[in-house]
PDB file of C-alpha atoms in Angstrom:
ATOM      1  CA  UNK N   1      53.868 -25.152 -52.871  1.00  0.00           C
ATOM      2  CA  UNK N   2      50.648 -26.660 -54.291  1.00  0.00           C
ATOM      3  CA  UNK N   3      48.897 -24.688 -56.967  1.00  0.00           C
ATOM      4  CA  UNK N   4      45.908 -24.213 -54.751  1.00  0.00           C
ATOM      5  CA  UNK N   5      47.848 -22.859 -51.925  1.00  0.00           C
ATOM      6  CA  UNK N   6      49.717 -20.574 -54.247  1.00  0.00           C
ATOM      7  CA  UNK N   7      46.431 -19.143 -55.597  1.00  0.00           C
ATOM      8  CA  UNK N   8      45.141 -18.589 -52.051  1.00  0.00           C
ATOM      9  CA  UNK N   9      48.393 -16.884 -50.952  1.00  0.00           C
ATOM     10  CA  UNK N  10      48.373 -14.592 -54.014  1.00  0.00           C
ATOM     11  CA  UNK N  11      44.748 -13.712 -53.423  1.00  0.00           C
ATOM     12  CA  UNK N  12      45.570 -13.022 -49.712  1.00  0.00           C
ATOM     13  CA  UNK N  13      48.443 -10.715 -50.830  1.00  0.00           C
ATOM     14  CA  UNK N  14      46.097  -8.710 -53.286  1.00  0.00           C
ATOM     15  CA  UNK N  15      43.666  -8.315 -50.511  1.00  0.00           C
ATOM     16  CA  UNK N  16      46.218  -6.922 -48.174  1.00  0.00           C
ATOM     17  CA  UNK N  17      47.532  -4.545 -50.905  1.00  0.00           C
ATOM     18  CA  UNK N  18      43.917  -3.390 -51.571  1.00  0.00           C
ATOM     19  CA  UNK N  19      43.170  -2.894 -47.884  1.00  0.00           C
ATOM     20  CA  UNK N  20      46.418  -0.812 -47.552  1.00  0.00           C
ATOM     21  CA  UNK N  21      45.478   1.307 -50.607  1.00  0.00           C
ATOM     22  CA  UNK N  22      42.056   2.114 -49.030  1.00  0.00           C
ATOM     23  CA  UNK N  23      43.540   2.748 -45.651  1.00  0.00           C
ATOM     24  CA  UNK N  24      46.077   5.156 -47.118  1.00  0.00           C
ATOM     25  CA  UNK N  25      43.579   7.313 -48.958  1.00  0.00           C
ATOM     26  CA  UNK N  26      43.525  10.782 -47.424  1.00  0.00           C
ATOM     27  CA  UNK N  27      40.222  12.118 -46.544  1.00  0.00           C
ATOM     28  CA  UNK N  28      38.764  14.978 -44.551  1.00  0.00           C
ATOM     29  CA  UNK N  29      35.727  14.613 -42.352  1.00  0.00           C
ATOM     30  CA  UNK N  30      33.071  17.453 -42.692  1.00  0.00           C
ATOM     31  CA  UNK N  31      29.730  18.404 -41.052  1.00  0.00           C
ATOM     32  CA  UNK N  32      27.195  20.312 -43.214  1.00  0.00           C
ATOM     33  CA  UNK N  33      23.700  21.551 -42.904  1.00  0.00           C
ATOM     34  CA  UNK N  34      21.520  20.408 -45.860  1.00  0.00           C
ATOM     35  CA  UNK N  35      17.982  21.647 -46.805  1.00  0.00           C
ATOM     36  CA  UNK N  36      14.858  19.692 -46.219  1.00  0.00           C
ATOM     37  CA  UNK N  37      13.517  17.689 -49.062  1.00  0.00           C
ATOM     38  CA  UNK N  38      10.471  19.952 -49.047  1.00  0.00           C
ATOM     39  CA  UNK N  39      11.863  23.398 -48.183  1.00  0.00           C
ATOM     40  CA  UNK N  40       8.685  25.495 -47.935  1.00  0.00           C
ATOM     41  CA  UNK N  41       7.377  23.943 -44.634  1.00  0.00           C
ATOM     42  CA  UNK N  42      10.873  24.316 -43.062  1.00  0.00           C
ATOM     43  CA  UNK N  43      10.256  28.075 -42.877  1.00  0.00           C
ATOM     44  CA  UNK N  44       7.188  27.478 -40.650  1.00  0.00           C
ATOM     45  CA  UNK N  45       9.144  27.323 -37.379  1.00  0.00           C
ATOM     46  CA  UNK N  46       6.203  27.238 -35.017  1.00  0.00           C
ATOM     47  CA  UNK N  47       4.337  24.234 -36.158  1.00  0.00           C
ATOM     48  CA  UNK N  48       0.656  23.597 -34.938  1.00  0.00           C
ATOM     49  CA  UNK N  49      -0.412  20.020 -34.934  1.00  0.00           C
ATOM     50  CA  UNK N  50      -4.145  20.113 -35.580  1.00  0.00           C
ATOM     51  CA  UNK N  51      -6.597  17.256 -35.623  1.00  0.00           C
ATOM     52  CA  UNK N  52      -5.819  14.050 -37.472  1.00  0.00           C
ATOM     53  CA  UNK N  53      -8.960  12.353 -38.288  1.00  0.00           C
ATOM     54  CA  UNK N  54      -9.701   8.695 -38.394  1.00  0.00           C
ATOM     55  CA  UNK N  55      -9.573   5.824 -35.794  1.00  0.00           C
ATOM     56  CA  UNK N  56      -5.678   5.990 -35.796  1.00  0.00           C
ATOM     57  CA  UNK N  57      -5.400   9.696 -36.287  1.00  0.00           C
ATOM     58  CA  UNK N  58      -4.791  10.373 -32.612  1.00  0.00           C
ATOM     59  CA  UNK N  59      -1.860   7.849 -32.641  1.00  0.00           C
ATOM     60  CA  UNK N  60      -0.379   9.566 -35.761  1.00  0.00           C
ATOM     61  CA  UNK N  61      -0.901  12.982 -34.056  1.00  0.00           C
ATOM     62  CA  UNK N  62       1.196  11.878 -31.031  1.00  0.00           C
ATOM     63  CA  UNK N  63       3.743  10.321 -33.371  1.00  0.00           C
ATOM     64  CA  UNK N  64       4.199  13.538 -35.398  1.00  0.00           C
ATOM     65  CA  UNK N  65       4.566  15.613 -32.149  1.00  0.00           C
ATOM     66  CA  UNK N  66       7.404  13.431 -31.021  1.00  0.00           C
ATOM     67  CA  UNK N  67       9.106  13.165 -34.387  1.00  0.00           C
ATOM     68  CA  UNK N  68       8.981  16.935 -35.002  1.00  0.00           C
ATOM     69  CA  UNK N  69      10.242  17.778 -31.531  1.00  0.00           C
ATOM     70  CA  UNK N  70      13.098  15.247 -31.885  1.00  0.00           C
ATOM     71  CA  UNK N  71      14.325  16.913 -35.014  1.00  0.00           C
ATOM     72  CA  UNK N  72      14.798  20.143 -33.126  1.00  0.00           C
ATOM     73  CA  UNK N  73      13.887  22.391 -35.944  1.00  0.00           C
ATOM     74  CA  UNK N  74      10.236  23.106 -34.974  1.00  0.00           C
ATOM     75  CA  UNK N  75       8.377  24.429 -32.056  1.00  0.00           C
ATOM     76  CA  UNK N  76       5.506  22.138 -31.686  1.00  0.00           C
ATOM     77  CA  UNK N  77       2.041  23.325 -30.579  1.00  0.00           C
ATOM     78  CA  UNK N  78      -0.740  20.988 -29.924  1.00  0.00           C
ATOM     79  CA  UNK N  79      -4.021  22.353 -31.246  1.00  0.00           C
ATOM     80  CA  UNK N  80      -6.626  19.413 -31.485  1.00  0.00           C
ATOM     81  CA  UNK N  81      -9.217  21.637 -33.082  1.00  0.00           C
ATOM     82  CA  UNK N  82      -8.596  24.720 -30.909  1.00  0.00           C
ATOM     83  CA  UNK N  83      -7.845  28.104 -32.232  1.00  0.00           C
ATOM     84  CA  UNK N  84      -4.614  28.180 -34.124  1.00  0.00           C
ATOM     85  CA  UNK N  85      -3.155  30.993 -32.024  1.00  0.00           C
ATOM     86  CA  UNK N  86       0.429  32.053 -32.628  1.00  0.00           C
ATOM     87  CA  UNK N  87       1.586  29.455 -35.123  1.00  0.00           C
ATOM     88  CA  UNK N  88       3.191  29.599 -38.490  1.00  0.00           C
ATOM     89  CA  UNK N  89       1.943  26.336 -39.960  1.00  0.00           C
ATOM     90  CA  UNK N  90      -1.033  24.011 -39.474  1.00  0.00           C
ATOM     91  CA  UNK N  91      -0.596  20.282 -39.827  1.00  0.00           C
ATOM     92  CA  UNK N  92      -3.714  18.203 -40.230  1.00  0.00           C
ATOM     93  CA  UNK N  93      -4.698  15.000 -41.860  1.00  0.00           C
ATOM     94  CA  UNK N  94      -6.717  11.918 -42.221  1.00  0.00           C
ATOM     95  CA  UNK N  95      -5.769   8.195 -41.425  1.00  0.00           C
ATOM     96  CA  UNK N  96      -7.595   5.259 -42.803  1.00  0.00           C
ATOM     97  CA  UNK N  97      -7.013   1.742 -41.645  1.00  0.00           C
ATOM     98  CA  UNK N  98      -8.175  -1.521 -43.097  1.00  0.00           C
ATOM     99  CA  UNK N  99      -7.603  -4.838 -41.206  1.00  0.00           C
ATOM    100  CA  UNK N 100      -8.673  -8.246 -42.548  1.00  0.00           C
ATOM    101  CA  UNK N 101      -8.099 -11.704 -41.247  1.00  0.00           C
ATOM    102  CA  UNK N 102      -8.981 -14.724 -43.212  1.00  0.00           C
ATOM    103  CA  UNK N 103      -8.267 -18.518 -43.395  1.00  0.00           C
ATOM    104  CA  UNK N 104      -6.002 -19.589 -46.181  1.00  0.00           C
ATOM    105  CA  UNK N 105      -4.527 -22.953 -47.178  1.00  0.00           C
ATOM    106  CA  UNK N 106      -1.020 -24.151 -47.849  1.00  0.00           C
ATOM    107  CA  UNK N 107       0.325 -27.447 -49.290  1.00  0.00           C
ATOM    108  CA  UNK N 108       3.008 -29.245 -47.562  1.00  0.00           C
ATOM    109  CA  UNK N 109       4.968 -32.347 -48.591  1.00  0.00           C
ATOM    110  CA  UNK N 110       5.425 -35.027 -45.971  1.00  0.00           C
ATOM    111  CA  UNK N 111       7.819 -38.028 -46.331  1.00  0.00           C
ATOM    112  CA  UNK N 112       5.997 -41.335 -45.647  1.00  0.00           C
ATOM    113  CA  UNK N 113       9.036 -43.704 -46.178  1.00  0.00           C
ATOM    114  CA  UNK N 114      12.766 -43.264 -46.030  1.00  0.00           C
ATOM    115  CA  UNK N 115      15.592 -45.377 -47.239  1.00  0.00           C
ATOM    116  CA  UNK N 116      19.333 -45.238 -46.889  1.00  0.00           C
ATOM    117  CA  UNK N 117      21.475 -44.898 -50.073  1.00  0.00           C
ATOM    118  CA  UNK N 118      24.854 -46.536 -50.819  1.00  0.00           C
ATOM    119  CA  UNK N 119      26.557 -43.943 -48.600  1.00  0.00           C
ATOM    120  CA  UNK N 120      24.343 -44.402 -45.576  1.00  0.00           C
ATOM    121  CA  UNK N 121      22.457 -41.251 -46.035  1.00  0.00           C
ATOM    122  CA  UNK N 122      18.777 -41.214 -45.716  1.00  0.00           C
ATOM    123  CA  UNK N 123      16.481 -40.122 -48.493  1.00  0.00           C
ATOM    124  CA  UNK N 124      12.809 -40.018 -49.006  1.00  0.00           C
ATOM    125  CA  UNK N 125      11.343 -42.462 -51.479  1.00  0.00           C
ATOM    126  CA  UNK N 126       7.652 -41.938 -50.880  1.00  0.00           C
ATOM    127  CA  UNK N 127       6.023 -38.514 -50.394  1.00  0.00           C
ATOM    128  CA  UNK N 128       2.567 -37.256 -49.768  1.00  0.00           C
ATOM    129  CA  UNK N 129       1.025 -33.796 -50.182  1.00  0.00           C
ATOM    130  CA  UNK N 130      -1.267 -32.549 -47.582  1.00  0.00           C
ATOM    131  CA  UNK N 131      -3.362 -29.395 -47.218  1.00  0.00           C
ATOM    132  CA  UNK N 132      -3.136 -27.435 -44.010  1.00  0.00           C
ATOM    133  CA  UNK N 133      -5.328 -24.543 -42.900  1.00  0.00           C
ATOM    134  CA  UNK N 134      -3.557 -21.245 -41.870  1.00  0.00           C
ATOM    135  CA  UNK N 135      -4.565 -17.703 -41.011  1.00  0.00           C
ATOM    136  CA  UNK N 136      -3.471 -14.548 -42.755  1.00  0.00           C
ATOM    137  CA  UNK N 137      -3.827 -11.023 -41.393  1.00  0.00           C
ATOM    138  CA  UNK N 138      -3.505  -7.869 -43.524  1.00  0.00           C
ATOM    139  CA  UNK N 139      -3.239  -4.290 -42.259  1.00  0.00           C
ATOM    140  CA  UNK N 140      -3.321  -1.370 -44.764  1.00  0.00           C
ATOM    141  CA  UNK N 141      -2.929   2.079 -43.229  1.00  0.00           C
ATOM    142  CA  UNK N 142      -2.796   5.283 -45.337  1.00  0.00           C
ATOM    143  CA  UNK N 143      -2.201   8.713 -43.871  1.00  0.00           C
ATOM    144  CA  UNK N 144      -2.987  11.801 -45.909  1.00  0.00           C
ATOM    145  CA  UNK N 145      -1.115  14.746 -44.333  1.00  0.00           C
ATOM    146  CA  UNK N 146      -0.934  18.419 -45.176  1.00  0.00           C
ATOM    147  CA  UNK N 147       0.638  21.557 -43.803  1.00  0.00           C
ATOM    148  CA  UNK N 148      -1.056  24.873 -44.510  1.00  0.00           C
ATOM    149  CA  UNK N 149       0.433  28.258 -43.913  1.00  0.00           C
ATOM    150  CA  UNK N 150      -1.401  29.976 -40.921  1.00  0.00           C
ATOM    151  CA  UNK N 151      -1.114  33.350 -42.528  1.00  0.00           C
ATOM    152  CA  UNK N 152      -3.078  32.636 -45.762  1.00  0.00           C
ATOM    153  CA  UNK N 153      -4.143  28.962 -45.688  1.00  0.00           C
ATOM    154  CA  UNK N 154      -1.840  28.089 -48.753  1.00  0.00           C
ATOM    155  CA  UNK N 155      -0.626  24.438 -48.751  1.00  0.00           C
ATOM    156  CA  UNK N 156       3.043  24.181 -48.097  1.00  0.00           C
ATOM    157  CA  UNK N 157       3.152  20.472 -47.980  1.00  0.00           C
ATOM    158  CA  UNK N 158       0.824  17.633 -48.987  1.00  0.00           C
ATOM    159  CA  UNK N 159       1.591  13.798 -49.004  1.00  0.00           C
ATOM    160  CA  UNK N 160      -0.073  10.474 -48.884  1.00  0.00           C
ATOM    161  CA  UNK N 161       1.924   7.787 -46.882  1.00  0.00           C
ATOM    162  CA  UNK N 162       0.769   4.189 -47.314  1.00  0.00           C
ATOM    163  CA  UNK N 163       1.882   1.280 -45.099  1.00  0.00           C
ATOM    164  CA  UNK N 164       1.148  -2.447 -45.605  1.00  0.00           C
ATOM    165  CA  UNK N 165       1.655  -5.273 -43.215  1.00  0.00           C
ATOM    166  CA  UNK N 166       0.822  -8.918 -43.962  1.00  0.00           C
ATOM    167  CA  UNK N 167       1.607 -11.878 -41.888  1.00  0.00           C
ATOM    168  CA  UNK N 168       0.546 -15.638 -42.096  1.00  0.00           C
ATOM    169  CA  UNK N 169       0.865 -18.287 -39.462  1.00  0.00           C
ATOM    170  CA  UNK N 170      -0.043 -22.024 -39.648  1.00  0.00           C
ATOM    171  CA  UNK N 171      -0.465 -24.820 -37.027  1.00  0.00           C
ATOM    172  CA  UNK N 172       2.631 -25.096 -34.843  1.00  0.00           C
ATOM    173  CA  UNK N 173       3.644 -21.394 -35.450  1.00  0.00           C
ATOM    174  CA  UNK N 174       3.162 -18.454 -33.000  1.00  0.00           C
ATOM    175  CA  UNK N 175       0.505 -16.099 -33.772  1.00  0.00           C
ATOM    176  CA  UNK N 176       1.589 -12.474 -34.709  1.00  0.00           C
ATOM    177  CA  UNK N 177       1.597  -9.633 -32.195  1.00  0.00           C
ATOM    178  CA  UNK N 178      -1.436  -7.514 -31.424  1.00  0.00           C
ATOM    179  CA  UNK N 179      -2.958  -5.262 -34.184  1.00  0.00           C
ATOM    180  CA  UNK N 180      -2.346  -2.108 -31.971  1.00  0.00           C
ATOM    181  CA  UNK N 181       1.363  -2.738 -31.798  1.00  0.00           C
ATOM    182  CA  UNK N 182       1.651  -3.153 -35.571  1.00  0.00           C
ATOM    183  CA  UNK N 183      -0.461   0.025 -36.242  1.00  0.00           C
ATOM    184  CA  UNK N 184       1.622   2.004 -33.737  1.00  0.00           C
ATOM    185  CA  UNK N 185       4.795   0.979 -35.602  1.00  0.00           C
ATOM    186  CA  UNK N 186       3.237   2.037 -38.940  1.00  0.00           C
ATOM    187  CA  UNK N 187       2.160   5.540 -37.667  1.00  0.00           C
ATOM    188  CA  UNK N 188       5.573   5.971 -36.074  1.00  0.00           C
ATOM    189  CA  UNK N 189       7.195   5.101 -39.369  1.00  0.00           C
ATOM    190  CA  UNK N 190       5.077   7.663 -41.143  1.00  0.00           C
ATOM    191  CA  UNK N 191       5.729  10.296 -38.712  1.00  0.00           C
ATOM    192  CA  UNK N 192       9.366   9.856 -38.889  1.00  0.00           C
ATOM    193  CA  UNK N 193       9.274   9.984 -42.708  1.00  0.00           C
ATOM    194  CA  UNK N 194       7.294  13.223 -42.748  1.00  0.00           C
ATOM    195  CA  UNK N 195       9.600  14.824 -40.080  1.00  0.00           C
ATOM    196  CA  UNK N 196      12.754  13.881 -42.223  1.00  0.00           C
ATOM    197  CA  UNK N 197      11.131  15.332 -45.313  1.00  0.00           C
ATOM    198  CA  UNK N 198      10.265  18.723 -43.877  1.00  0.00           C
ATOM    199  CA  UNK N 199      13.347  19.244 -41.635  1.00  0.00           C
ATOM    200  CA  UNK N 200      16.800  20.515 -42.570  1.00  0.00           C
ATOM    201  CA  UNK N 201      19.420  17.964 -41.538  1.00  0.00           C
ATOM    202  CA  UNK N 202      22.947  18.030 -40.250  1.00  0.00           C
ATOM    203  CA  UNK N 203      25.120  15.424 -41.827  1.00  0.00           C
ATOM    204  CA  UNK N 204      28.740  14.220 -41.369  1.00  0.00           C
ATOM    205  CA  UNK N 205      30.452  13.107 -44.401  1.00  0.00           C
ATOM    206  CA  UNK N 206      33.921  12.198 -45.634  1.00  0.00           C
ATOM    207  CA  UNK N 207      35.586  13.558 -48.791  1.00  0.00           C
ATOM    208  CA  UNK N 208      38.644  11.862 -50.264  1.00  0.00           C
ATOM    209  CA  UNK N 209      41.310  13.877 -51.911  1.00  0.00           C
ATOM    210  CA  UNK N 210      42.116  13.086 -55.418  1.00  0.00           C
ATOM    211  CA  UNK N 211      45.623  11.609 -55.695  1.00  0.00           C
ATOM    212  CA  UNK N 212      45.865  11.036 -59.411  1.00  0.00           C
ATOM    213  CA  UNK N 213      48.970  12.469 -61.046  1.00  0.00           C
ATOM    214  CA  UNK N 214      47.759  11.748 -64.607  1.00  0.00           C
ATOM    215  CA  UNK N 215      48.942  14.450 -66.990  1.00  0.00           C
ATOM    216  CA  UNK N 216      50.697  16.223 -64.189  1.00  0.00           C
ATOM    217  CA  UNK N 217      54.257  17.459 -64.897  1.00  0.00           C
ATOM    218  CA  UNK N 218      56.812  15.012 -63.387  1.00  0.00           C
ATOM    219  CA  UNK N 219      58.517  17.720 -61.415  1.00  0.00           C
ATOM    220  CA  UNK N 220      55.310  18.325 -59.476  1.00  0.00           C
ATOM    221  CA  UNK N 221      54.741  14.780 -58.532  1.00  0.00           C
ATOM    222  CA  UNK N 222      56.587  14.807 -55.100  1.00  0.00           C
ATOM    223  CA  UNK N 223      55.326  18.183 -54.163  1.00  0.00           C
ATOM    224  CA  UNK N 224      51.667  17.139 -54.837  1.00  0.00           C
ATOM    225  CA  UNK N 225      52.116  13.836 -52.880  1.00  0.00           C
ATOM    226  CA  UNK N 226      53.615  15.734 -49.918  1.00  0.00           C
ATOM    227  CA  UNK N 227      50.768  18.249 -49.963  1.00  0.00           C
ATOM    228  CA  UNK N 228      48.133  15.482 -49.924  1.00  0.00           C
ATOM    229  CA  UNK N 229      49.743  13.676 -47.063  1.00  0.00           C
ATOM    230  CA  UNK N 230      49.968  17.047 -45.116  1.00  0.00           C
ATOM    231  CA  UNK N 231      46.153  17.406 -45.247  1.00  0.00           C
ATOM    232  CA  UNK N 232      46.033  14.974 -42.364  1.00  0.00           C
ATOM    233  CA  UNK N 233      48.160  16.970 -39.921  1.00  0.00           C
ATOM    234  CA  UNK N 234      47.909  20.588 -41.197  1.00  0.00           C
ATOM    235  CA  UNK N 235      44.908  21.001 -43.501  1.00  0.00           C
ATOM    236  CA  UNK N 236      45.053  24.875 -43.852  1.00  0.00           C
ATOM    237  CA  UNK N 237      48.804  24.741 -44.629  1.00  0.00           C
ATOM    238  CA  UNK N 238      48.216  21.812 -47.095  1.00  0.00           C
ATOM    239  CA  UNK N 239      45.461  23.765 -48.755  1.00  0.00           C
ATOM    240  CA  UNK N 240      47.612  26.793 -49.268  1.00  0.00           C
ATOM    241  CA  UNK N 241      50.146  24.691 -50.872  1.00  0.00           C
ATOM    242  CA  UNK N 242      47.544  23.104 -53.199  1.00  0.00           C
ATOM    243  CA  UNK N 243      46.283  26.519 -54.194  1.00  0.00           C
ATOM    244  CA  UNK N 244      49.783  27.663 -55.020  1.00  0.00           C
ATOM    245  CA  UNK N 245      50.350  24.680 -57.168  1.00  0.00           C
ATOM    246  CA  UNK N 246      47.070  25.231 -59.043  1.00  0.00           C
ATOM    247  CA  UNK N 247      47.979  28.736 -59.715  1.00  0.00           C
ATOM    248  CA  UNK N 248      51.323  27.659 -61.127  1.00  0.00           C
ATOM    249  CA  UNK N 249      50.155  24.710 -63.212  1.00  0.00           C
ATOM    250  CA  UNK N 250      46.336  23.915 -63.443  1.00  0.00           C
ATOM    251  CA  UNK N 251      45.601  20.219 -63.035  1.00  0.00           C
ATOM    252  CA  UNK N 252      42.286  18.443 -62.528  1.00  0.00           C
ATOM    253  CA  UNK N 253      43.273  16.718 -59.386  1.00  0.00           C
ATOM    254  CA  UNK N 254      44.730  19.775 -57.816  1.00  0.00           C
ATOM    255  CA  UNK N 255      41.556  21.794 -58.765  1.00  0.00           C
ATOM    256  CA  UNK N 256      39.383  19.160 -57.213  1.00  0.00           C
ATOM    257  CA  UNK N 257      41.436  19.088 -53.999  1.00  0.00           C
ATOM    258  CA  UNK N 258      41.303  22.875 -53.819  1.00  0.00           C
ATOM    259  CA  UNK N 259      37.528  22.533 -54.013  1.00  0.00           C
ATOM    260  CA  UNK N 260      37.633  20.121 -51.019  1.00  0.00           C
ATOM    261  CA  UNK N 261      39.638  22.714 -49.204  1.00  0.00           C
ATOM    262  CA  UNK N 262      37.132  25.508 -49.875  1.00  0.00           C
ATOM    263  CA  UNK N 263      34.276  23.353 -48.937  1.00  0.00           C
ATOM    264  CA  UNK N 264      36.104  22.433 -45.645  1.00  0.00           C
ATOM    265  CA  UNK N 265      36.351  26.179 -44.628  1.00  0.00           C
ATOM    266  CA  UNK N 266      32.762  26.905 -45.662  1.00  0.00           C
ATOM    267  CA  UNK N 267      33.680  28.853 -48.735  1.00  0.00           C
ATOM    268  CA  UNK N 268      30.998  27.188 -50.862  1.00  0.00           C
ATOM    269  CA  UNK N 269      31.170  29.557 -53.898  1.00  0.00           C
ATOM    270  CA  UNK N 270      34.900  29.091 -54.174  1.00  0.00           C
ATOM    271  CA  UNK N 271      34.355  25.201 -53.963  1.00  0.00           C
ATOM    272  CA  UNK N 272      31.876  25.198 -56.821  1.00  0.00           C
ATOM    273  CA  UNK N 273      34.327  27.219 -58.966  1.00  0.00           C
ATOM    274  CA  UNK N 274      37.190  24.750 -58.196  1.00  0.00           C
ATOM    275  CA  UNK N 275      34.964  21.721 -58.975  1.00  0.00           C
ATOM    276  CA  UNK N 276      34.005  23.323 -62.288  1.00  0.00           C
ATOM    277  CA  UNK N 277      37.639  23.902 -63.133  1.00  0.00           C
ATOM    278  CA  UNK N 278      38.334  20.240 -62.458  1.00  0.00           C
ATOM    279  CA  UNK N 279      35.475  19.177 -64.626  1.00  0.00           C
ATOM    280  CA  UNK N 280      36.805  21.344 -67.434  1.00  0.00           C
ATOM    281  CA  UNK N 281      40.198  19.879 -67.226  1.00  0.00           C
ATOM    282  CA  UNK N 282      39.042  16.258 -66.983  1.00  0.00           C
ATOM    283  CA  UNK N 283      35.730  15.853 -68.809  1.00  0.00           C
ATOM    284  CA  UNK N 284      35.768  12.169 -68.522  1.00  0.00           C
ATOM    285  CA  UNK N 285      35.290  12.365 -64.665  1.00  0.00           C
ATOM    286  CA  UNK N 286      32.482  14.947 -64.899  1.00  0.00           C
ATOM    287  CA  UNK N 287      30.078  12.648 -62.915  1.00  0.00           C
ATOM    288  CA  UNK N 288      32.342  12.942 -59.933  1.00  0.00           C
ATOM    289  CA  UNK N 289      32.713  16.664 -60.139  1.00  0.00           C
ATOM    290  CA  UNK N 290      29.039  17.262 -60.814  1.00  0.00           C
ATOM    291  CA  UNK N 291      28.193  15.150 -57.671  1.00  0.00           C
ATOM    292  CA  UNK N 292      30.494  17.458 -55.639  1.00  0.00           C
ATOM    293  CA  UNK N 293      28.991  20.562 -57.246  1.00  0.00           C
ATOM    294  CA  UNK N 294      25.408  19.371 -56.426  1.00  0.00           C
ATOM    295  CA  UNK N 295      26.265  18.702 -52.870  1.00  0.00           C
ATOM    296  CA  UNK N 296      27.701  22.158 -52.392  1.00  0.00           C
ATOM    297  CA  UNK N 297      24.738  23.854 -54.026  1.00  0.00           C
ATOM    298  CA  UNK N 298      22.562  22.148 -51.282  1.00  0.00           C
ATOM    299  CA  UNK N 299      24.810  23.609 -48.433  1.00  0.00           C
ATOM    300  CA  UNK N 300      24.544  27.009 -50.059  1.00  0.00           C
ATOM    301  CA  UNK N 301      20.722  26.674 -50.182  1.00  0.00           C
ATOM    302  CA  UNK N 302      20.524  25.796 -46.433  1.00  0.00           C
ATOM    303  CA  UNK N 303      23.058  28.457 -45.563  1.00  0.00           C
ATOM    304  CA  UNK N 304      20.993  31.161 -47.383  1.00  0.00           C
ATOM    305  CA  UNK N 305      17.687  29.774 -45.961  1.00  0.00           C
ATOM    306  CA  UNK N 306      19.092  30.132 -42.431  1.00  0.00           C
ATOM    307  CA  UNK N 307      20.281  33.676 -43.052  1.00  0.00           C
ATOM    308  CA  UNK N 308      16.928  34.550 -44.405  1.00  0.00           C
ATOM    309  CA  UNK N 309      15.123  33.172 -41.373  1.00  0.00           C
ATOM    310  CA  UNK N 310      17.381  35.225 -39.055  1.00  0.00           C
TER     311      UNK N 310
END
């Protein structure tokens, strides 16, 4: 076999091994409820969309109504300057839009003379620079939005959302789409971003069990490996086995996997305790364990917020 072929074959074999390793990793798919980035407005369940000033304020208002309704967390009430009525929050704002279109120049290089080289390939031997006239359109749209509590007028959320669009076209190129369509895309983008920021979210995520047997007593290797494999067919039974193993001989990998088990069954406090035990036993992997702890803390926050709302 030639050296090049041998290298390719080896690389292919390594790729297959790597793919098999990834494919064999045992994971569990979970679904969790996480808090809004801005929690305070998420308590205002009945949201009144009040007047959004500015030439494109109406478009943003419609977009906000759709985006909030699509999130399913808020009951949306359209006010448009009318009395607030029975609402918990008042969403209002101002949109400013600046549109400019001007002529601009661009230099292009044209080939005046070509010649074939020794291999028959054409190359340019004489060039000329020319100036062409193009058009450039710029749209800058900024939305200032706030949400006030209806009960006392206190601001629960305030944000400025800028959007910028710039397009240039020259002779021979198609002109851009209409300004109205671009502005509508900008307001839709802002509305979606605001709705994401103030709404709790449901996320599906995968957790991978630790399979490291570093520092683990040799007599536990097979038992631990069997327990990890069993997570794919009998998660509760595998978790009981992991918990028994940790009670007998604490190990960082077992502690972490016990944390995953607790998170999977919704016992978030127990999950945090297990992740902390893992961090204590394996300080060099603290970043992994801290990430898990932070995630579960967020799950606890949203769980407690929902209980408070009920």
